[in-house]
Short mmCIF file of C-alpha atoms in Angstrom, two decimals:
data_model
loop_
_atom_site.label_atom_id
_atom_site.label_comp_id
_atom_site.label_asym_id
_atom_site.label_seq_id
_atom_site.Cartn_x
_atom_site.Cartn_y
_atom_site.Cartn_z
CA UNK A 148 155.24 -89.87 -14.51
CA UNK A 149 152.75 -92.70 -13.74
CA UNK A 150 149.16 -91.79 -12.38
CA UNK A 151 147.20 -94.06 -10.12
CA UNK A 152 145.54 -95.55 -13.22
CA UNK A 153 148.37 -95.53 -15.75
CA UNK A 154 149.68 -98.86 -17.05
CA UNK A 155 152.77 -97.66 -18.81
CA UNK A 156 154.59 -94.63 -18.75
CA UNK A 157 158.00 -93.11 -19.85
CA UNK A 158 161.11 -93.98 -18.43
CA UNK A 159 162.68 -91.07 -16.73
CA UNK A 160 166.62 -90.58 -16.70
CA UNK A 161 166.68 -90.98 -13.06
CA UNK A 162 164.78 -94.10 -13.19
CA UNK A 163 167.14 -95.50 -15.63
CA UNK A 164 170.06 -94.50 -13.24
CA UNK A 165 168.31 -96.21 -10.51
CA UNK A 166 168.02 -99.48 -12.56
CA UNK A 167 171.68 -99.22 -13.44
CA UNK A 168 172.68 -99.24 -9.60
CA UNK A 169 170.41 -102.00 -9.31
CA UNK A 170 171.73 -104.02 -12.09
CA UNK A 171 175.48 -103.34 -11.11
CA UNK A 172 174.60 -104.33 -7.57
CA UNK A 173 172.87 -107.67 -8.27
CA UNK A 174 175.55 -108.73 -10.57
CA UNK A 175 177.74 -108.91 -7.66
CA UNK A 176 175.00 -109.97 -4.86
CA UNK A 177 173.76 -113.08 -6.71
CA UNK A 178 177.03 -115.01 -6.99
CA UNK A 179 178.18 -113.98 -3.39
CA UNK A 180 175.00 -114.90 -1.70
CA UNK A 181 174.23 -117.96 -3.69
CA UNK A 182 177.70 -119.64 -2.89
CA UNK A 183 176.98 -119.69 0.82
CA UNK A 184 173.22 -120.03 1.02
CA UNK A 185 170.68 -122.76 -0.22
CA UNK A 186 168.09 -120.08 -1.16
CA UNK A 187 168.31 -116.37 -2.31
CA UNK A 188 165.07 -113.99 -2.30
CA UNK A 189 164.77 -110.78 -4.54
CA UNK A 190 161.59 -109.01 -3.37
CA UNK A 191 160.27 -106.18 -5.53
CA UNK A 192 157.62 -104.53 -3.44
CA UNK A 193 156.32 -102.07 -6.08
CA UNK A 194 156.95 -104.10 -9.22
CA UNK A 195 155.11 -102.11 -11.88
CA UNK A 196 154.12 -103.37 -15.29
CA UNK A 197 157.41 -105.14 -16.33
CA UNK A 198 158.11 -102.69 -19.32
CA UNK A 199 157.93 -98.87 -19.76
CA UNK A 200 156.30 -97.09 -22.70
CA UNK A 201 158.94 -97.67 -25.25
CA UNK A 202 159.59 -101.20 -24.19
CA UNK A 203 162.56 -100.63 -21.77
CA UNK A 204 162.66 -103.42 -18.95
CA UNK A 205 161.24 -102.56 -15.53
CA UNK A 206 163.06 -103.89 -12.38
CA UNK A 207 161.45 -107.39 -12.34
CA UNK A 208 163.03 -108.02 -15.77
CA UNK A 209 166.32 -106.40 -15.00
CA UNK A 210 166.46 -108.60 -11.79
CA UNK A 211 165.76 -111.82 -13.74
CA UNK A 212 167.91 -111.29 -16.53
CA UNK A 213 170.84 -109.97 -14.48
CA UNK A 214 170.83 -113.43 -12.90
CA UNK A 215 170.12 -115.53 -16.06
CA UNK A 216 172.73 -113.66 -18.01
CA UNK A 217 175.36 -113.71 -15.41
CA UNK A 218 178.56 -115.50 -16.51
CA UNK A 219 178.55 -117.60 -13.15
CA UNK A 220 174.93 -118.47 -13.46
CA UNK A 221 175.77 -121.98 -14.99
CA UNK A 222 177.53 -122.60 -11.54
CA UNK A 223 175.03 -121.29 -9.19
CA UNK A 224 173.33 -124.13 -7.44
CA UNK A 225 171.12 -122.02 -5.00
CA UNK A 226 167.35 -121.53 -5.23
CA UNK A 227 166.53 -118.22 -6.40
CA UNK A 228 163.16 -116.93 -5.52
CA UNK A 229 161.66 -113.81 -7.18
CA UNK A 230 158.71 -112.22 -5.50
CA UNK A 231 157.01 -109.36 -7.30
CA UNK A 232 154.14 -107.25 -5.71
CA UNK A 233 151.82 -105.12 -7.94
CA UNK A 234 148.24 -104.44 -6.74
CA UNK A 235 147.05 -102.34 -9.86
CA UNK A 236 145.06 -104.82 -12.11
CA UNK A 237 146.20 -103.50 -15.34
CA UNK A 238 149.90 -103.23 -14.28
CA UNK A 239 149.70 -106.72 -12.92
CA UNK A 240 148.26 -108.14 -15.94
CA UNK A 241 151.15 -106.52 -17.89
CA UNK A 242 153.69 -107.67 -15.40
CA UNK A 243 152.52 -111.29 -15.63
CA UNK A 244 152.67 -111.16 -19.50
CA UNK A 245 155.99 -109.97 -19.42
CA UNK A 246 157.35 -112.62 -16.96
CA UNK A 247 155.56 -115.25 -19.08
CA UNK A 248 157.21 -113.92 -22.41
CA UNK A 249 160.52 -114.08 -20.65
CA UNK A 250 160.11 -117.45 -19.33
CA UNK A 251 159.01 -118.74 -22.75
CA UNK A 252 161.92 -117.07 -24.44
CA UNK A 253 164.33 -118.87 -22.13
CA UNK A 254 162.74 -122.39 -22.36
CA UNK A 255 163.74 -124.56 -20.76
CA UNK A 256 163.21 -122.41 -17.70
CA UNK A 257 165.81 -123.17 -14.99
CA UNK A 258 164.22 -125.28 -12.38
CA UNK A 259 165.96 -123.42 -9.39
CA UNK A 260 164.70 -120.03 -10.45
CA UNK A 261 161.17 -119.48 -9.33
CA UNK A 262 158.88 -116.50 -9.77
CA UNK A 263 155.95 -115.50 -7.48
CA UNK A 264 153.71 -112.80 -8.70
CA UNK A 265 151.26 -111.09 -5.91
CA UNK A 266 148.54 -108.83 -6.89
CA UNK A 267 148.34 -107.13 -3.52
CA UNK A 268 150.07 -104.16 -2.07
CA UNK A 269 153.67 -104.34 -0.48
CA UNK A 270 152.30 -103.76 2.87
CA UNK A 271 149.86 -106.35 2.76
CA UNK A 272 152.43 -108.95 1.08
CA UNK A 273 155.08 -108.32 3.63
CA UNK A 274 152.67 -108.40 6.65
CA UNK A 275 151.65 -111.74 5.28
CA UNK A 276 155.13 -113.09 5.04
CA UNK A 277 156.04 -111.75 8.50
CA UNK A 278 153.09 -113.65 9.88
CA UNK A 279 153.86 -116.85 8.15
CA UNK A 280 157.46 -116.78 9.54
CA UNK A 281 156.26 -116.12 12.88
CA UNK A 282 153.85 -119.10 12.80
CA UNK A 283 156.57 -121.33 11.41
CA UNK A 284 159.18 -119.97 13.89
CA UNK A 285 161.51 -119.47 11.02
CA UNK A 286 163.61 -116.59 9.51
CA UNK A 287 163.49 -115.11 6.02
CA UNK A 288 166.14 -116.53 3.79
CA UNK A 289 168.89 -113.92 2.54
CA UNK A 290 166.75 -111.42 0.82
CA UNK A 291 167.43 -108.14 -1.28
CA UNK A 292 164.23 -106.01 -0.73
CA UNK A 293 163.66 -103.44 -3.47
CA UNK A 294 160.93 -101.04 -2.09
CA UNK A 295 160.25 -98.34 -4.90
CA UNK A 296 157.04 -96.61 -4.23
CA UNK A 297 155.52 -93.62 -5.95
CA UNK A 298 154.85 -91.83 -2.55
CA UNK A 299 155.40 -92.43 1.09
CA UNK A 300 152.26 -94.17 2.14
CA UNK A 301 152.35 -98.05 2.85
CA UNK A 302 155.82 -98.03 3.89
CA UNK A 303 155.98 -98.53 7.74
CA UNK A 304 159.45 -98.69 9.26
CA UNK A 305 158.34 -101.23 11.80
CA UNK A 306 157.24 -103.46 8.94
CA UNK A 307 160.50 -103.24 7.19
CA UNK A 308 162.26 -104.01 10.50
CA UNK A 309 159.98 -107.14 10.92
CA UNK A 310 160.30 -108.35 7.36
CA UNK A 311 164.16 -107.96 7.19
CA UNK A 312 165.11 -109.13 10.75
CA UNK A 313 167.27 -111.78 9.68
CA UNK A 314 170.88 -110.94 9.54
CA UNK A 315 171.29 -111.55 5.75
CA UNK A 316 168.52 -109.45 4.57
CA UNK A 317 169.21 -106.18 3.02
CA UNK A 318 166.99 -103.17 1.82
CA UNK A 319 167.11 -100.86 -1.13
CA UNK A 320 164.32 -98.13 -0.60
CA UNK A 321 163.21 -95.22 -2.45
CA UNK A 322 162.64 -92.37 0.05
CA UNK A 323 160.71 -89.73 -1.48
CA UNK A 324 162.18 -86.85 0.50
CA UNK A 325 160.73 -83.97 -1.75
CA UNK A 326 157.10 -85.19 -0.79
CA UNK A 327 158.02 -85.67 2.80
CA UNK A 328 159.48 -82.13 2.85
CA UNK A 329 156.47 -80.65 1.59
CA UNK A 330 153.95 -82.48 4.02
CA UNK A 331 156.17 -82.79 7.28
CA UNK A 332 154.50 -80.54 9.92
CA UNK A 333 151.53 -79.93 7.63
CA UNK A 334 149.20 -82.33 9.97
CA UNK A 335 147.12 -83.83 7.35
CA UNK A 336 149.30 -86.92 6.64
CA UNK A 337 150.95 -87.27 10.03
CA UNK A 338 149.83 -90.91 10.24
CA UNK A 339 151.77 -91.97 7.29
CA UNK A 340 154.86 -90.00 8.25
CA UNK A 341 154.88 -91.35 11.62
CA UNK A 342 154.61 -95.03 10.14
CA UNK A 343 157.36 -94.04 7.50
CA UNK A 344 159.94 -92.92 10.31
CA UNK A 345 158.78 -95.08 12.93
CA UNK A 346 158.56 -92.01 15.21
CA UNK A 347 157.16 -88.28 15.19
CA UNK A 348 160.45 -86.55 15.32
CA UNK A 349 159.88 -85.57 11.62
CA UNK A 350 157.82 -82.59 13.22
CA UNK A 351 160.88 -80.86 14.37
CA UNK A 352 161.49 -80.09 10.84
CA UNK A 353 158.67 -77.71 11.07
CA UNK A 354 161.12 -74.93 12.38
CA UNK A 355 163.64 -75.59 9.43
CA UNK A 356 163.56 -74.34 5.84
CA UNK A 357 165.30 -74.95 2.54
CA UNK A 358 168.39 -77.30 2.51
CA UNK A 359 168.60 -77.65 6.33
CA UNK A 360 165.05 -78.93 6.48
CA UNK A 361 165.59 -81.58 3.86
CA UNK A 362 168.92 -82.57 5.44
CA UNK A 363 167.36 -82.99 8.73
CA UNK A 364 164.62 -85.31 7.10
CA UNK A 365 167.29 -87.14 5.30
CA UNK A 366 169.33 -87.78 8.42
CA UNK A 367 166.39 -88.83 10.42
CA UNK A 368 165.43 -91.41 8.08
CA UNK A 369 169.03 -92.81 7.79
CA UNK A 370 169.33 -92.88 11.52
CA UNK A 371 165.96 -94.86 11.99
CA UNK A 372 167.03 -97.37 9.44
CA UNK A 373 170.06 -97.98 11.65
CA UNK A 374 168.34 -97.81 15.01
CA UNK A 375 164.90 -99.21 14.29
CA UNK A 376 165.92 -101.73 11.51
CA UNK A 377 169.17 -102.65 12.89
CA UNK A 378 171.32 -101.76 9.82
CA UNK A 379 174.66 -100.64 10.92
CA UNK A 380 175.73 -99.68 7.44
CA UNK A 381 173.56 -97.32 5.48
CA UNK A 382 174.29 -95.44 2.28
CA UNK A 383 172.08 -92.99 0.39
CA UNK A 384 172.20 -91.80 -3.21
CA UNK A 385 170.34 -88.39 -4.19
CA UNK A 386 168.55 -88.30 -7.43
CA UNK A 387 168.12 -84.56 -8.62
CA UNK A 388 165.21 -83.75 -10.94
CA UNK A 389 165.25 -81.36 -13.73
CA UNK A 390 164.40 -78.45 -11.51
CA UNK A 391 167.59 -79.03 -9.81
CA UNK A 392 166.22 -80.42 -6.39
CA UNK A 393 166.61 -83.73 -4.99
CA UNK A 394 163.42 -85.42 -5.64
CA UNK A 395 164.14 -88.63 -3.73
CA UNK A 396 166.96 -90.59 -2.21
CA UNK A 397 167.80 -94.22 -2.63
CA UNK A 398 168.71 -95.62 0.74
CA UNK A 399 170.59 -98.98 1.08
CA UNK A 400 170.78 -100.82 4.30
CA UNK A 401 172.82 -103.84 5.13
CA UNK A 402 174.54 -105.74 8.19
CA UNK A 403 177.43 -106.63 5.99
CA UNK A 404 180.31 -104.45 5.15
CA UNK A 405 181.05 -106.34 2.05
CA UNK A 406 177.52 -105.53 0.83
CA UNK A 407 178.27 -101.81 1.49
CA UNK A 408 181.47 -102.05 -0.42
CA UNK A 409 179.36 -103.49 -3.31
CA UNK A 410 176.70 -100.90 -3.35
CA UNK A 411 179.50 -98.06 -3.11
CA UNK A 412 180.91 -99.46 -6.21
CA UNK A 413 177.59 -99.54 -7.89
CA UNK A 414 176.82 -96.08 -7.06
CA UNK A 415 180.20 -94.80 -7.98
CA UNK A 416 179.57 -95.97 -11.48
CA UNK A 417 176.65 -93.57 -11.70
CA UNK A 418 178.42 -90.78 -9.91
CA UNK A 419 182.28 -91.17 -10.18
CA UNK A 420 183.18 -88.51 -7.70
CA UNK A 421 181.75 -89.42 -4.59
CA UNK A 422 179.01 -87.12 -4.13
CA UNK A 423 176.39 -90.00 -4.66
CA UNK A 424 173.95 -87.96 -6.66
CA UNK A 425 172.58 -88.14 -10.24
CA UNK A 426 171.08 -85.21 -12.08
CA UNK A 427 168.34 -85.40 -14.87
CA UNK A 428 169.84 -82.13 -16.12
CA UNK A 429 173.22 -83.90 -17.03
CA UNK A 430 171.83 -86.41 -19.17
CA UNK A 431 173.52 -86.34 -22.61
CA UNK A 432 176.46 -84.33 -21.32
CA UNK A 433 179.91 -85.75 -21.35
CA UNK A 434 181.16 -86.15 -17.83
CA UNK A 435 184.86 -85.41 -17.91
CA UNK A 436 186.10 -87.53 -15.08
CA UNK A 437 189.22 -89.72 -14.78
CA UNK A 438 189.48 -91.66 -11.45
CA UNK A 439 193.19 -91.37 -11.47
CA UNK A 440 192.76 -87.68 -10.94
CA UNK A 441 190.22 -88.07 -8.16
CA UNK A 442 190.93 -85.57 -5.34
CA UNK A 443 191.76 -87.85 -2.44
CA UNK A 444 193.15 -85.30 -0.17
CA UNK A 445 190.16 -85.46 2.05
CA UNK A 446 190.67 -89.12 2.55
CA UNK A 447 194.21 -88.66 3.39
CA UNK A 448 193.37 -85.96 5.96
CA UNK A 449 190.64 -88.14 7.56
CA UNK A 450 193.06 -91.10 7.83
CA UNK A 451 195.89 -88.68 9.22
CA UNK A 452 193.46 -87.26 11.93
CA UNK A 453 191.94 -90.51 12.94
CA UNK A 454 194.98 -92.71 13.15
CA UNK A 455 197.64 -90.21 14.31
CA UNK A 456 200.30 -91.96 16.30
CA UNK A 457 198.70 -95.36 15.97
CA UNK A 458 199.73 -98.63 14.38
CA UNK A 459 196.95 -100.41 12.53
CA UNK A 460 196.32 -103.36 10.19
CA UNK A 461 195.35 -102.42 6.53
CA UNK A 462 191.87 -103.87 7.12
CA UNK A 463 191.06 -101.44 9.74
CA UNK A 464 191.99 -98.47 7.24
CA UNK A 465 189.81 -100.33 4.53
CA UNK A 466 186.83 -100.54 6.89
CA UNK A 467 187.22 -96.86 7.88
CA UNK A 468 187.43 -95.68 4.26
CA UNK A 469 184.31 -97.93 3.13
CA UNK A 470 182.13 -96.94 6.42
CA UNK A 471 183.13 -93.41 7.47
CA UNK A 472 184.14 -91.79 4.08
CA UNK A 473 182.48 -91.32 0.66
CA UNK A 474 185.58 -93.10 -0.88
CA UNK A 475 186.08 -96.91 -1.85
CA UNK A 476 188.50 -98.93 -0.54
CA UNK A 477 190.12 -99.17 -3.98
CA UNK A 478 191.08 -95.43 -3.33
CA UNK A 479 193.13 -96.31 -0.35
CA UNK A 480 196.32 -98.19 -1.35
CA UNK A 481 197.93 -96.71 -4.51
CA UNK A 482 196.30 -93.19 -4.48
CA UNK A 483 196.68 -92.36 -0.63
CA UNK A 484 198.97 -94.82 1.18
CA UNK A 485 201.62 -94.92 -1.40
CA UNK A 486 202.17 -91.01 -1.46
CA UNK A 487 202.10 -91.18 2.44
CA UNK A 488 204.86 -93.66 2.69
CA UNK A 489 206.90 -92.04 0.11
CA UNK A 490 206.59 -88.65 2.03
CA UNK A 491 207.55 -90.28 5.39
CA UNK A 492 204.14 -89.74 7.00
CA UNK A 493 203.42 -93.50 7.51
CA UNK A 494 205.69 -96.48 8.14
CA UNK A 495 204.84 -99.94 6.55
CA UNK A 496 205.45 -103.35 7.93
CA UNK A 497 204.31 -105.53 4.87
CA UNK A 498 204.65 -109.31 4.59
CA UNK A 499 206.10 -108.98 1.10
CA UNK A 500 208.24 -106.62 -0.55
CA UNK A 501 205.72 -104.46 -2.56
CA UNK A 502 202.33 -103.18 -2.01
CA UNK A 503 199.96 -103.34 0.91
CA UNK A 504 198.56 -106.92 1.01
CA UNK A 505 196.69 -108.54 3.80
CA UNK A 506 198.86 -108.67 6.88
CA UNK A 507 200.38 -105.20 6.32
CA UNK A 508 200.63 -102.99 9.44
CA UNK A 509 200.57 -99.20 9.09
CA UNK A 510 202.14 -96.85 11.54
CA UNK A 511 201.06 -93.02 11.39
CA UNK A 512 203.34 -90.68 12.64
CA UNK A 513 202.04 -88.49 15.39
CA UNK A 514 200.78 -85.03 14.02
#
């Protein structure tokens, strides 16, 4: 684990897992956003040194290579702007060296891929961006903000709100729930916690203990991302440390259901069971899981309860599955709707002869 003056440190399993989610998501995000926008921004608020102790790439290098190595990259015409913030001098020097080495190895460097290195804290850099946008009366270009601090200070919710106010901006933030859980109610870091949550409601956790306390703090942060930052779609992923406790959550916030679908796909690759968790203690063990054997009974029951006696388009069922359940929309048709139709529990009006294509209407029998 990195200390305040550590330049490089070992890559923990949960950090590697976090990077895998990031890599999978960006692999889908880059081509989609660049197809409809002239500029796309990746902002790494706590960039680090660029490499880990044994040479593994950090998030800035992962983000850059995910774009450069993408099979669609030769056809992407948007300008890609990468902004990396790292205030610690030695880490910044290492990051600059790693980025330069990557650029030299990919010579000639693509003219539409630009990198800005900022040797300042995320809070300062984000505040500068917000002030510049206000002066110019402009909105931020479509941005994926990866905010991955070591603690919970320097991460004001109101700043995230102002920075990512544009409808096409998204947030992927590391919420250190274990640290918050320890200090909530202690009184000595209330200023930082009030900034983090954008409210002092976290103090209500003082009367709780154990899992209910942690769940309350998780739900409060999720609700604040929705209410304050205006992200209607929020998905979290828990990282379980070697002691068996959730050390932090990764929270993803977006205003686009397509983004939510993409992030759930990325998270399912790490935890193919819908719990949205990764445990350090399982590293090196084979996970015996076949998606065809996934238990879809909870999804089936949720659909029957929600839509009993109603006729709805297939798109509404997809949206419900994506937004209101842990499942992906790919779990809907063959695993759930096909058996329900066979059992006579739904009636299907489809534009074709087979399947559940766009335009299909589903009638649920009253239960």
